[in-house]
Short mmCIF file of C-alpha atoms in Angstrom, two decimals:
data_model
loop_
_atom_site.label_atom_id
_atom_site.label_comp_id
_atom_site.label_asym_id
_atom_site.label_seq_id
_atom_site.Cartn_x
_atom_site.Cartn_y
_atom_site.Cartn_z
CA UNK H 1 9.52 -13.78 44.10
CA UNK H 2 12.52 -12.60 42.33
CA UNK H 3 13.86 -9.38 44.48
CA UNK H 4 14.08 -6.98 41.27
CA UNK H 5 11.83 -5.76 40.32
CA UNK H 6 10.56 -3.05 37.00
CA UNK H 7 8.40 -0.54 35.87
CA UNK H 8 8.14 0.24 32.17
CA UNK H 9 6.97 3.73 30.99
CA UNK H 10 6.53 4.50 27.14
CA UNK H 11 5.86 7.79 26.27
CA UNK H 12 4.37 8.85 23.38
CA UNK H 13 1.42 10.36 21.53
CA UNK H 14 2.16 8.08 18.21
CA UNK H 15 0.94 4.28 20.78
CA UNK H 16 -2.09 6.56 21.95
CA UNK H 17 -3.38 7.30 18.82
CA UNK H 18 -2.74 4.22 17.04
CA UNK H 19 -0.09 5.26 14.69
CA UNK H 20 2.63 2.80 16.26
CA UNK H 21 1.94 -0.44 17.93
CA UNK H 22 4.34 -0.53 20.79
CA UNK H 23 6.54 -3.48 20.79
CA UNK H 24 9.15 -1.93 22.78
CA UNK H 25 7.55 -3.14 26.26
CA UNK H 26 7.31 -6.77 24.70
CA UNK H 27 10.86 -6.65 24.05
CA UNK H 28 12.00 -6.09 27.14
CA UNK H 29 9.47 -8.06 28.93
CA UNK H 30 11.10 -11.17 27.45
CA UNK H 31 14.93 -9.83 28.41
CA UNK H 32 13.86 -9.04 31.94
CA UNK H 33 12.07 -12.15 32.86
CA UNK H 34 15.40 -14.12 31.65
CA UNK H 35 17.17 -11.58 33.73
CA UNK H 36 15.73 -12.73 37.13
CA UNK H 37 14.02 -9.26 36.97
CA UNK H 38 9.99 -9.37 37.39
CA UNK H 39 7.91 -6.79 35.65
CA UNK H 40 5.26 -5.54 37.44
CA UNK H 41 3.61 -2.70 35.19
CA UNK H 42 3.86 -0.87 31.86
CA UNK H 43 2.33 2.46 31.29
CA UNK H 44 1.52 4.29 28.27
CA UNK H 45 1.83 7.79 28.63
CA UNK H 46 1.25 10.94 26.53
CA UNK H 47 4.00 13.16 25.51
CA UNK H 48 3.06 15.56 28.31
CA UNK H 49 5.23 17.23 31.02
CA UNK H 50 2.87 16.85 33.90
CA UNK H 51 2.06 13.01 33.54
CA UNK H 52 5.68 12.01 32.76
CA UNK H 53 6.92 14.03 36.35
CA UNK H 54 4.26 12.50 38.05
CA UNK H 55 4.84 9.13 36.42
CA UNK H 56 8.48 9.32 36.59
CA UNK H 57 7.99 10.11 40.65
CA UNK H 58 5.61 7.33 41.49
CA UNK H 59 8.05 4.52 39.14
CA UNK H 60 10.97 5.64 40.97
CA UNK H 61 9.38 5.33 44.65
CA UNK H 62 7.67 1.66 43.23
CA UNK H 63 10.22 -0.37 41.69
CA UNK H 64 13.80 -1.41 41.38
CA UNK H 65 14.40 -0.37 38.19
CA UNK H 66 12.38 2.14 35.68
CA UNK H 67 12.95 1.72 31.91
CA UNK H 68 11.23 4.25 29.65
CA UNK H 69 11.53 4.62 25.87
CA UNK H 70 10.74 7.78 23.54
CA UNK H 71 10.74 11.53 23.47
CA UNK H 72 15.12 12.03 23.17
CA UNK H 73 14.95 13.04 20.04
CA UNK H 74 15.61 16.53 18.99
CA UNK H 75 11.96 17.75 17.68
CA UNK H 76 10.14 19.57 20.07
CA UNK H 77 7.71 17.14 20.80
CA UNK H 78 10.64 15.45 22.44
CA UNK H 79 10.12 16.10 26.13
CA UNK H 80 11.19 13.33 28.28
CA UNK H 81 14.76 14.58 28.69
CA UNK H 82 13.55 17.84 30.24
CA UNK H 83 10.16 16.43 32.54
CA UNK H 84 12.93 13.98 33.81
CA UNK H 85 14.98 16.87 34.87
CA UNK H 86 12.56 18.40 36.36
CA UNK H 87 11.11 15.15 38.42
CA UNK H 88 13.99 14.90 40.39
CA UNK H 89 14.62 18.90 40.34
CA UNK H 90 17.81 18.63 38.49
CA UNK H 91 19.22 21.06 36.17
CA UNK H 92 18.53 20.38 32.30
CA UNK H 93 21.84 21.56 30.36
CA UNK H 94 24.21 19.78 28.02
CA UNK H 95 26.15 16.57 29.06
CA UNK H 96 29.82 17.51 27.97
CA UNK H 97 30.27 13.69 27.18
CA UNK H 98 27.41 13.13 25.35
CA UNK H 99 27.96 16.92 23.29
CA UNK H 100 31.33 16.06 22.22
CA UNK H 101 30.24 11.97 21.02
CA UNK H 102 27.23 13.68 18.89
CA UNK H 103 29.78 16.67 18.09
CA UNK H 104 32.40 14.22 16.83
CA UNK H 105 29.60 11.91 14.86
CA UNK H 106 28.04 14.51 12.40
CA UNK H 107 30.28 16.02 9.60
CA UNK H 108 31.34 19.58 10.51
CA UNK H 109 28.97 21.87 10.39
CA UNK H 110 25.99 19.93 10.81
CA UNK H 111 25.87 19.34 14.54
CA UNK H 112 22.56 21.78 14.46
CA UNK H 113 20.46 23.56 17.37
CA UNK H 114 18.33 20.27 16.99
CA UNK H 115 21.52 17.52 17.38
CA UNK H 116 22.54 19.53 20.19
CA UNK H 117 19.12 19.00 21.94
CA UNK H 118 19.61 15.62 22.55
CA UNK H 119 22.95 16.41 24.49
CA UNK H 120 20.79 17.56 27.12
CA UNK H 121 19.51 15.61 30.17
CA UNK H 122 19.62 16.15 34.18
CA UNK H 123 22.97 17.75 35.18
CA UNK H 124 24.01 14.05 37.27
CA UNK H 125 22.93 11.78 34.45
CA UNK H 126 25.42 9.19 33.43
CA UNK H 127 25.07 8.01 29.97
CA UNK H 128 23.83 4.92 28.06
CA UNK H 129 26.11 4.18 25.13
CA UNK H 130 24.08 4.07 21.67
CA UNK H 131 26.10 2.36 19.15
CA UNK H 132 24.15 2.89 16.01
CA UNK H 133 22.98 6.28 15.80
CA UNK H 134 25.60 8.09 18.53
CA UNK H 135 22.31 9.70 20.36
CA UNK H 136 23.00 8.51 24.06
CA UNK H 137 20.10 7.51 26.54
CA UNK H 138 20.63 8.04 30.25
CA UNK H 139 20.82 7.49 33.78
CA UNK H 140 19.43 9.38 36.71
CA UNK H 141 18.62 7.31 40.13
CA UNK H 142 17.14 4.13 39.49
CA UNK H 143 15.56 5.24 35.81
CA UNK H 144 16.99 4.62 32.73
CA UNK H 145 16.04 6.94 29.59
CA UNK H 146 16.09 4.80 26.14
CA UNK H 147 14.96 6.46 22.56
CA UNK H 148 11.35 5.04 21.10
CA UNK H 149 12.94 3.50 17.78
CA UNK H 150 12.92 -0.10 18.60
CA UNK H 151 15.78 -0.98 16.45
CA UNK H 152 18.00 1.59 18.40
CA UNK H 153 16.29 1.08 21.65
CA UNK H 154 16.82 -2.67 21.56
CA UNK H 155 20.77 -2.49 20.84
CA UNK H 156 20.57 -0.37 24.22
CA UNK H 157 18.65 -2.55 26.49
CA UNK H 158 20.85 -5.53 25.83
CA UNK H 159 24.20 -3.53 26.71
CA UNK H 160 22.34 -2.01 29.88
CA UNK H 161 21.30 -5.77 30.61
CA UNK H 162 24.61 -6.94 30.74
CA UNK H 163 25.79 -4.72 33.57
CA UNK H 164 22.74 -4.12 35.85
CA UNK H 165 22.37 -6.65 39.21
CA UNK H 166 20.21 -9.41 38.04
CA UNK H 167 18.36 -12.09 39.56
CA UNK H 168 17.92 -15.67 38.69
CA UNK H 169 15.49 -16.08 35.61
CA UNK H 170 11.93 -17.66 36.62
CA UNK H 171 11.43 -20.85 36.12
CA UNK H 172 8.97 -21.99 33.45
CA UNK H 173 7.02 -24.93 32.00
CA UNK H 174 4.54 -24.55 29.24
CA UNK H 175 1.86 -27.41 28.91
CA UNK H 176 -0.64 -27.57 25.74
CA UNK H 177 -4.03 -29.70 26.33
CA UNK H 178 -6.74 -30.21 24.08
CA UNK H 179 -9.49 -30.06 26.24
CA UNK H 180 -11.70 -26.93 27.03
CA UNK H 181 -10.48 -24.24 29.84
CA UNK H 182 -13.16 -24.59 31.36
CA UNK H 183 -13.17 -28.46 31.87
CA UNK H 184 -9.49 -28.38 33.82
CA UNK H 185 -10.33 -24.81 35.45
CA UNK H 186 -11.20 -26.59 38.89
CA UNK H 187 -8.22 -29.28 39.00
CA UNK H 188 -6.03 -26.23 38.20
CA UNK H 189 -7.51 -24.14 40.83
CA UNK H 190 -6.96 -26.96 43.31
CA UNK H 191 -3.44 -28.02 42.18
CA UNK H 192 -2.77 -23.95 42.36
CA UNK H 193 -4.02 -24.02 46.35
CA UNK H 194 -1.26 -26.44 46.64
CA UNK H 195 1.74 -25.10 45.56
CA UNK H 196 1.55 -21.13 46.84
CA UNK H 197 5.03 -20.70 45.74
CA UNK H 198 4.61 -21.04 41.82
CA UNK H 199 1.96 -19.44 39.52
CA UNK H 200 -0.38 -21.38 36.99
CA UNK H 201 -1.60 -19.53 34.37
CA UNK H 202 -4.43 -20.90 31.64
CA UNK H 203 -4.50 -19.13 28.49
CA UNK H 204 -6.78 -20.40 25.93
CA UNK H 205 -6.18 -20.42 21.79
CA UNK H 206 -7.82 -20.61 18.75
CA UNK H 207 -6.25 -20.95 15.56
CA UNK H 208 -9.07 -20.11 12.57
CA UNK H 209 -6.40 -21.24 9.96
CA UNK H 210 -5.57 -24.38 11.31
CA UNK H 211 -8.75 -25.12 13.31
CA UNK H 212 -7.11 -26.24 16.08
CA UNK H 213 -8.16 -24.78 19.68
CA UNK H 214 -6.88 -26.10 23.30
CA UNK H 215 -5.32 -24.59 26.34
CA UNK H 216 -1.41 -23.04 27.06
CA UNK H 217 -1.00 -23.69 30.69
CA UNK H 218 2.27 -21.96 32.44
CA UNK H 219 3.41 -23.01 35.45
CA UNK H 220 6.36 -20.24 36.35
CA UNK H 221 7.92 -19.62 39.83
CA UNK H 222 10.49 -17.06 40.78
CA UNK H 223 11.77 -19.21 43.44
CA UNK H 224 11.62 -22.91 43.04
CA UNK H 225 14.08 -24.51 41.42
CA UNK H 226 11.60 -27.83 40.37
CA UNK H 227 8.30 -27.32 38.71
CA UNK H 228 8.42 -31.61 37.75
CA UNK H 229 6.28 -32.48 40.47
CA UNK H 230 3.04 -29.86 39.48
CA UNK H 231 3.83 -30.45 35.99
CA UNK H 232 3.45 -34.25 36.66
CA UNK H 233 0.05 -33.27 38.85
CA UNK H 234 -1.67 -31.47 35.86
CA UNK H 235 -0.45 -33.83 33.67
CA UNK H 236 -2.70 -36.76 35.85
CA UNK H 237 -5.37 -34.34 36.32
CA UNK H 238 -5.86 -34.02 32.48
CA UNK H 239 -5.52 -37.42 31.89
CA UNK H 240 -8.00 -38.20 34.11
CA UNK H 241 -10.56 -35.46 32.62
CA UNK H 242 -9.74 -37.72 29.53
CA UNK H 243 -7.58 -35.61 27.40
CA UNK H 244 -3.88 -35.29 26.56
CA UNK H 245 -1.48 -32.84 27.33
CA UNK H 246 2.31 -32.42 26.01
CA UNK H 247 5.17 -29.80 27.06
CA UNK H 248 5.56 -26.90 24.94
CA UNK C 1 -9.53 18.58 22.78
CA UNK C 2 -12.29 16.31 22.85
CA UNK C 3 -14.38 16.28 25.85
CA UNK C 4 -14.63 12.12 26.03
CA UNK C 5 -11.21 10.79 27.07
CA UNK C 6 -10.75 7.01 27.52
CA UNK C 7 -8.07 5.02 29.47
CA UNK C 8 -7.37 1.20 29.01
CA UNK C 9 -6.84 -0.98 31.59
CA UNK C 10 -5.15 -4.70 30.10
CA UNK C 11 -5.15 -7.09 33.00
CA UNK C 12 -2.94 -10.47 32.44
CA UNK C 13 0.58 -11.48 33.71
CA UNK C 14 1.03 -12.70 29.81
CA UNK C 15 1.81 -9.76 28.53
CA UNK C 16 4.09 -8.97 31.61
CA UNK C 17 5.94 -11.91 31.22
CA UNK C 18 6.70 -11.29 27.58
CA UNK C 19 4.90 -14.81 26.78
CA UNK C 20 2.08 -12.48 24.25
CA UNK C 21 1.87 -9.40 22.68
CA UNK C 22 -0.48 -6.73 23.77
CA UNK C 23 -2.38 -5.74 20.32
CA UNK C 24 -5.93 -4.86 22.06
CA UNK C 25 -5.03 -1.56 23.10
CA UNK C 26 -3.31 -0.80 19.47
CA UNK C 27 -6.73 -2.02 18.01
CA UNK C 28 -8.89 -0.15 20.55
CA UNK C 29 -6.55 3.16 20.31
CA UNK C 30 -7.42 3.59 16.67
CA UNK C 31 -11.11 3.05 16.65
CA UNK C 32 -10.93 5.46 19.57
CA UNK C 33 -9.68 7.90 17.56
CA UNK C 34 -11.61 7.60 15.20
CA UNK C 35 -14.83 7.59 17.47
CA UNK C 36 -13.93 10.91 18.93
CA UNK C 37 -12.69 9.62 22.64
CA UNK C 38 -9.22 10.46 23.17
CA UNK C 39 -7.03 7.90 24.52
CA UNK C 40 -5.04 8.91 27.56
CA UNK C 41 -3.33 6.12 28.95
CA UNK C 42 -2.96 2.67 29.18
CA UNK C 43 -1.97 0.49 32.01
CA UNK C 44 -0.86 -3.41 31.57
CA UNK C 45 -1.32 -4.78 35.34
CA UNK C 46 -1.13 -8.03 36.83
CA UNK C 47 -3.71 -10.73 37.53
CA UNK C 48 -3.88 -9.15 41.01
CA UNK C 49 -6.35 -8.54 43.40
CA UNK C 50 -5.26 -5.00 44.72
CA UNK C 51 -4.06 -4.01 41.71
CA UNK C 52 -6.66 -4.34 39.66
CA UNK C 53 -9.08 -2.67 42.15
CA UNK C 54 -6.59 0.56 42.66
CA UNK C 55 -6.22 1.12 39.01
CA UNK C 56 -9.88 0.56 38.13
CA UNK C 57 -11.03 3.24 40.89
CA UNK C 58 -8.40 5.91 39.64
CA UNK C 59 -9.11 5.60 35.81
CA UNK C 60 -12.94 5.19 36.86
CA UNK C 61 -12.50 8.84 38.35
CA UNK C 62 -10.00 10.51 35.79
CA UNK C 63 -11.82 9.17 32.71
CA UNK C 64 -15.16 9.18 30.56
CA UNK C 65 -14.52 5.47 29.61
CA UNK C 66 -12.52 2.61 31.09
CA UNK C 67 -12.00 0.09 28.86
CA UNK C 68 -10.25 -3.58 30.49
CA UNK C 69 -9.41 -6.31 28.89
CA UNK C 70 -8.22 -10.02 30.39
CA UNK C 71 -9.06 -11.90 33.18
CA UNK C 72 -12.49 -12.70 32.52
CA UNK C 73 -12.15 -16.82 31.65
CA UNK C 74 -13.52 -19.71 33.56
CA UNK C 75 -10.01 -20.34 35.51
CA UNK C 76 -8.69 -19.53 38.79
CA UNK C 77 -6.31 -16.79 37.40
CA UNK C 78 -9.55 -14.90 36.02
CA UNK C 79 -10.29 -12.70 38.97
CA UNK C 80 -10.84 -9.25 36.86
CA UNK C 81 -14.77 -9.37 37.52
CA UNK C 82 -14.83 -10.36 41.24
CA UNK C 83 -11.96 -7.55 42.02
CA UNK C 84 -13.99 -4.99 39.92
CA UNK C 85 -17.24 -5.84 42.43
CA UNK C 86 -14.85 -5.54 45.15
CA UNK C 87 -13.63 -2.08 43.75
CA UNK C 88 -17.44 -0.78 43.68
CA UNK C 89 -18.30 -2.46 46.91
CA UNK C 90 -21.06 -4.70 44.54
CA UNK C 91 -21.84 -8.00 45.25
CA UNK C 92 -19.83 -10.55 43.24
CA UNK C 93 -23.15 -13.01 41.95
CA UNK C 94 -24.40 -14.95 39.02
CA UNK C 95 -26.31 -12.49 36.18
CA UNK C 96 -28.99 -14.36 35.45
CA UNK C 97 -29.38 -13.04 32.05
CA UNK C 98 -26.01 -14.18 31.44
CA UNK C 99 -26.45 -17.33 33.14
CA UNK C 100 -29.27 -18.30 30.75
CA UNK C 101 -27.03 -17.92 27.31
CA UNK C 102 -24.35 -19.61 29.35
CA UNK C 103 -26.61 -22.33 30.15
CA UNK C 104 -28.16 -22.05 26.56
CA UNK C 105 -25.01 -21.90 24.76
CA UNK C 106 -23.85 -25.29 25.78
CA UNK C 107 -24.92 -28.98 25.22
CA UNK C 108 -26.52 -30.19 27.98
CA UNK C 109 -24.73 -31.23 31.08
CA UNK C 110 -21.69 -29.29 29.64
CA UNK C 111 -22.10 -26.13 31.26
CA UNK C 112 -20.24 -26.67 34.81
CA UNK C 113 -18.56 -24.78 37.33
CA UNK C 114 -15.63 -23.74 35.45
CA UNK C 115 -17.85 -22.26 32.95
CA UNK C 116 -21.16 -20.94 35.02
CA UNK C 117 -17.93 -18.69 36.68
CA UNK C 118 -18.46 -17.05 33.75
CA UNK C 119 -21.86 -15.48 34.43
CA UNK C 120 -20.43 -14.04 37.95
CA UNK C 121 -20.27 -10.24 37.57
CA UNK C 122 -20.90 -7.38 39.94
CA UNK C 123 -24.51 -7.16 40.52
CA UNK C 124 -25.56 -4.19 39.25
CA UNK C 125 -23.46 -5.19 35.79
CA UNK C 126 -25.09 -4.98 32.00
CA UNK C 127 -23.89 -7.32 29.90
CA UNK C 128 -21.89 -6.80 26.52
CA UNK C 129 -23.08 -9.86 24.40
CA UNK C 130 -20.30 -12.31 22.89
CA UNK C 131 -21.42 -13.12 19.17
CA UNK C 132 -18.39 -15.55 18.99
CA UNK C 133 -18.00 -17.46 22.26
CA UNK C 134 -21.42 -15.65 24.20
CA UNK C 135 -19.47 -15.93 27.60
CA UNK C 136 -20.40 -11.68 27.72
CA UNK C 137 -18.69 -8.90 28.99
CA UNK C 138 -20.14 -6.41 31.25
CA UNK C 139 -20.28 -2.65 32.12
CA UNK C 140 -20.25 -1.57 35.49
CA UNK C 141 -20.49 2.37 35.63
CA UNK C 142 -18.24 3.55 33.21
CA UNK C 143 -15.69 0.12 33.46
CA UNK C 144 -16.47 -1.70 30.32
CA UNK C 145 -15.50 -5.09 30.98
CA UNK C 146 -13.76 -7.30 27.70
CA UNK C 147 -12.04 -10.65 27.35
CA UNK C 148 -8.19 -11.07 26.22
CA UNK C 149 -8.91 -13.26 23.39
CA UNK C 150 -8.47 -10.29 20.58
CA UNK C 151 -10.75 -11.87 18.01
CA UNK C 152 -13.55 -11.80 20.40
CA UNK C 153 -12.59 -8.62 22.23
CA UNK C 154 -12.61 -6.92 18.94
CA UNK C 155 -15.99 -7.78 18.00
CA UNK C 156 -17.03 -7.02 21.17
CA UNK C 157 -15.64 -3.45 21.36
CA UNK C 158 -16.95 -2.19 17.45
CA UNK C 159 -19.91 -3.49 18.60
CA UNK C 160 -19.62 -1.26 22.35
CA UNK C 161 -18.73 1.49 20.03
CA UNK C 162 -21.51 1.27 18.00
CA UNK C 163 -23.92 2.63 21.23
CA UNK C 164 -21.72 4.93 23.53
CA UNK C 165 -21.41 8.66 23.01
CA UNK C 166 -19.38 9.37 20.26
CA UNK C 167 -17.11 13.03 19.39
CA UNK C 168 -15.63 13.77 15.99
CA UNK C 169 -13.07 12.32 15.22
CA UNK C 170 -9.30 13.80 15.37
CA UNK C 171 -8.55 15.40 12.18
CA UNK C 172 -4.64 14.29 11.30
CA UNK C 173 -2.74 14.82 7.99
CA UNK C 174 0.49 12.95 7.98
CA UNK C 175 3.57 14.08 6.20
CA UNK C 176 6.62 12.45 5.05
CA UNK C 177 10.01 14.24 4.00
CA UNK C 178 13.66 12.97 3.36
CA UNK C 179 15.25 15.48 5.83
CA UNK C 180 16.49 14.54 9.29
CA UNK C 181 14.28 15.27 12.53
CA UNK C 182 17.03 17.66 13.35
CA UNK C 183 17.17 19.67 10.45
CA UNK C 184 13.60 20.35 10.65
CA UNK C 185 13.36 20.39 14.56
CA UNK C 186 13.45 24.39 14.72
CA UNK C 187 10.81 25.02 12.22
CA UNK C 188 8.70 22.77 13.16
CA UNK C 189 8.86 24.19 16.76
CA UNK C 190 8.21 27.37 15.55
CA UNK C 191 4.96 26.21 13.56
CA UNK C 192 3.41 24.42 16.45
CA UNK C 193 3.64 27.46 18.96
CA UNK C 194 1.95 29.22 16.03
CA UNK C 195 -0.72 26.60 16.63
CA UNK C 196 -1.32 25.36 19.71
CA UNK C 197 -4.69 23.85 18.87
CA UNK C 198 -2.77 21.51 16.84
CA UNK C 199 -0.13 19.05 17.98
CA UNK C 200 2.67 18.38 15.24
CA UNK C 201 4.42 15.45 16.06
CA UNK C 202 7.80 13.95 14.63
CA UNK C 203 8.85 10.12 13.96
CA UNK C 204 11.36 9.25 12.10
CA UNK C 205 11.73 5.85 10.02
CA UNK C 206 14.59 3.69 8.97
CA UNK C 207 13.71 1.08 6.40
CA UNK C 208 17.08 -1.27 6.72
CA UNK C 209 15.77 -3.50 3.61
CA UNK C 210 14.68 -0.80 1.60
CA UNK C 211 17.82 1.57 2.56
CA UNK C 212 15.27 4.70 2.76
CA UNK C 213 15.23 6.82 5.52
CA UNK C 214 12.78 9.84 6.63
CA UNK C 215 10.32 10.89 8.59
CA UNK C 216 6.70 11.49 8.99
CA UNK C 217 4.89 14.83 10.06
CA UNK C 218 1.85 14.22 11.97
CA UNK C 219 -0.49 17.17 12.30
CA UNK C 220 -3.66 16.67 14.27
CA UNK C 221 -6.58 18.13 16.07
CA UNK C 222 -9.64 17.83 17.82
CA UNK C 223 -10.83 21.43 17.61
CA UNK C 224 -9.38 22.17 14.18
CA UNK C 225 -11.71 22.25 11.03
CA UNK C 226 -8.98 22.47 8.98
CA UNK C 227 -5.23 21.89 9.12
CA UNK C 228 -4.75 23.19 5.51
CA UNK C 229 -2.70 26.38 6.36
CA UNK C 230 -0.49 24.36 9.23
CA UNK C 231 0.88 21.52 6.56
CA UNK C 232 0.90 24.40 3.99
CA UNK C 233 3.52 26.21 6.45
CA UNK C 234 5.78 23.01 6.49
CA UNK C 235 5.80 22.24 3.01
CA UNK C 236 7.55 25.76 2.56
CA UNK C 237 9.71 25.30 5.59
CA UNK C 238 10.95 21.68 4.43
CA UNK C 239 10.87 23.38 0.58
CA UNK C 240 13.09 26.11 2.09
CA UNK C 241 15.85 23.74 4.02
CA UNK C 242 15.85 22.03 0.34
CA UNK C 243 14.15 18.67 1.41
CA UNK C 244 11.26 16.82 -0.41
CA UNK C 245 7.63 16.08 1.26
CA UNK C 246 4.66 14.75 0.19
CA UNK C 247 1.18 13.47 2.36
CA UNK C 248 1.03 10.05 3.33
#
C-alpha cells in the first residue's frame, strides 16, 4: 500500500448534465499511479457552495493530497476559489502575485473586473504556475486548485507532479486469456487468497469490430517488488483450464 | 428544480487506476437529463467492501435514484451485490428467477460456479433483464444495480428508463460567441441574478487545429417554460460589448 494517497474532486455543472465528458480525472489517474500515489476516490460535484465546503472538508481530513479541477475562471458561475476560502475560513481577496502575472499578461487596459476575479483565492494560498494562459491555480493545506480546461489543467498537473513527495509507482502486469471470466474466476480467487499483498483484477472485453472477446487480468501491488511468481501461477492455471494466455 | 434527483455510484479500481475510462456516467448523465431526474453527483469508489456499503447507504438516503455500475461479474473482485445486501442487512442468496436464465442461457454443463455467482443478489432484489449477456442486474430499494461493460450497461439503463418515474426534461439553449469569458463575465452575472430560476453557465473552448476560440452560453431550467427573454438579454449584452453570437 503505497503511503500517499488522493482524492479527486471535479466540479462542475457542464459533467452533470452531460455537456462535457470528464477526462480530467483519467488524466491524472494515470500520472498518480506512476507517481507511487494511490487514488482512492473521485467525486463529481455541482457548481454549488455548500457541497464544494463540505466536500473540500471531508477530502482534506481523508487523504494525502486533494486535486480538484474547474470553477477559476472569471464568470460567475466560477465558485471554487471562494467555497475554498470559505472551507478553511480564510479570507477571499486578491493574491498580489497572481494580480500582477495576469496584470502584466493582458494588453493595457484590458485586465477587466472579470480577469481580476481569478486573482482571488484564500489569503495563505501559494500559487500553481500556469504557463499557457497566465491564470494561476492554487495551494491551500493539502488541496490543490487546477482550472477545468484539460489542455491547461494537464500542463499544471505535470509541473505540480514534479515537485510533490512521491511514492514508488505500483507494480503492474497485464495478462490477456481467451477463455471466459467465468471459467478462470475460481483459480483466480484462489491464487488471490494466496498472495494478500498484490491485487488481481479480471476485466472482461468484447470487441464487436473485430469479434474478438477474452479476459484483461491485472495483477498490481503497491508493495512487492516481483509479481513473476503469480504471473507464472495464472499462467499454469489457464493452461490447465485449456486456454492460452500472453502478457499485455 | 426537478423533484427526482439521481446520484451515480461507479464501483471498479479500473477507473481509479487510470487503466479505463469512465463513459457510463457521461452516457447515463445525459439520458438523465433528458428524463427529467437531475443528476447530483457521482462517486467512482473502489472494489471495496466498506466503501461500497457507506456510499450506497448515503446516496440511498439523499437521492430519488441510485444508479451503480461495476462489480457485478463472476470473479472474486465482483463484490458490489454481496456488499449492497450487507448495506440493507438482506441476505446475500441465489434469485431463482435469475438462476433459471443463468442456467438457461448456457449450454449444458457450462453454467458453473464462476457464473451461477452471478444470480447471487440481495434477497429481496428485482431483476433488470440483460438482452445482451442475460447475467441481470437488480434493484434493491431505490439502488439500481448495472454491470461495467458499457454496451450492456447502456441497454440496460434506456431500458430502466423506459419504466421509472420520469420529470420534464431540463429546458437548455446553448450559445456560442467570439468574446472572452471575461469580457462577458459582468453581464452575464447580472442576467442570472435577474433569473434565478435559470442557471447560465460559461465554458470556454480552444480549438488548437482549427485556431478558433470562444465560448458557449448555456442557459437552462427545470421550472422555466421558456428561456426566450433570458438568451434574448445576452444577445444584446454580447451585441453591445461588440462580439458575435449565435445558438448552437
Amino acid at each position: 500500500m503505497s503511503k500517499l494517497t488522493a482524492g479527486i474532486i471535479v466540479i462542475g455543472d457542464e459533467i452533470l448534465s452531460g455537456r462535457t465528458q470528464d477526462t480530467n480525472s483519467n488524466f491524472m489517474s494515470k500520472q498518480l499511479i506512476q507517481a507511487g500515489i494511490k487514488l482512492d476516490e473521485i467525486r463529481v460535484i455541482q457548481d454549488n457552495r455548500d457541497s464544494i465546503i463540505q466536500n473540500i472538508l471531508h477530502f482534506h481530513k481523508t487523504y494525502t493530497y486533494v486535486f480538484t479541477t474547474g470553477g477559476i475562471g472569471p464568470t460567475h458561475d466560477d465558485i471554487t476559489s471562494e467555497s475554498i476560502s470559505s472551507a478553511f475560513n480564510e479570507k477571499y481577496c486578491f493574491h498580489p502575485k497572481a494580480f500582477k502575472i495576469l496584470e502584466e499578461h493582458y494588453p493595457k487596459g484590458e485586465f477587466n473586473e472579470g480577469r481580476q476575479k481569478m486573482a482571488k483565492m484564500p489569503e495563505n494560498a501559494k500559487l500553481i504556475i500556469n504557463p499557457l494562459t497566465a491564470a494561476p491555480g492554487f495551494v491551500i493545506k493539502n488541496v490543490y486548485v487546477l482550472p477545468g480546461v484539460p489542455e491547461i489543467m494537464q500542463k499544471m498537473f505535470v509541473s505540480l507532479l514534479r515537485i510533490i513527495e512521491k511514492g514508488s509507482p505500483k507494480k503492474t502486469i497485464t495478462l490477456n486469456t481467451n477463455l471466459y471470466e467465468s471459467t478462470i474466476a475460481i483459480g483466480l480467487a484462489t491464487i488471490q487468497n494466496k498472495y494478500l499483498d498484490c491485487s488481481i483484477g479480471s476485466y472482461p472485453y468484447f470487441n464487436y469490430i473485430n469479434k474478438t472477446s477474452g479476459v484483461h487480468i491485472v495483477v498490481s501491488s503497491w508493495s512487492l517488488n516481483n509479481l513473476d511468481n503469480i504471473v507464472e501461477e495464472i499462467k499454469k492455471m489457464i493452461l490447465l483450464l485449456g486456454g492460452k494466455s500472453s502478457i499485455v
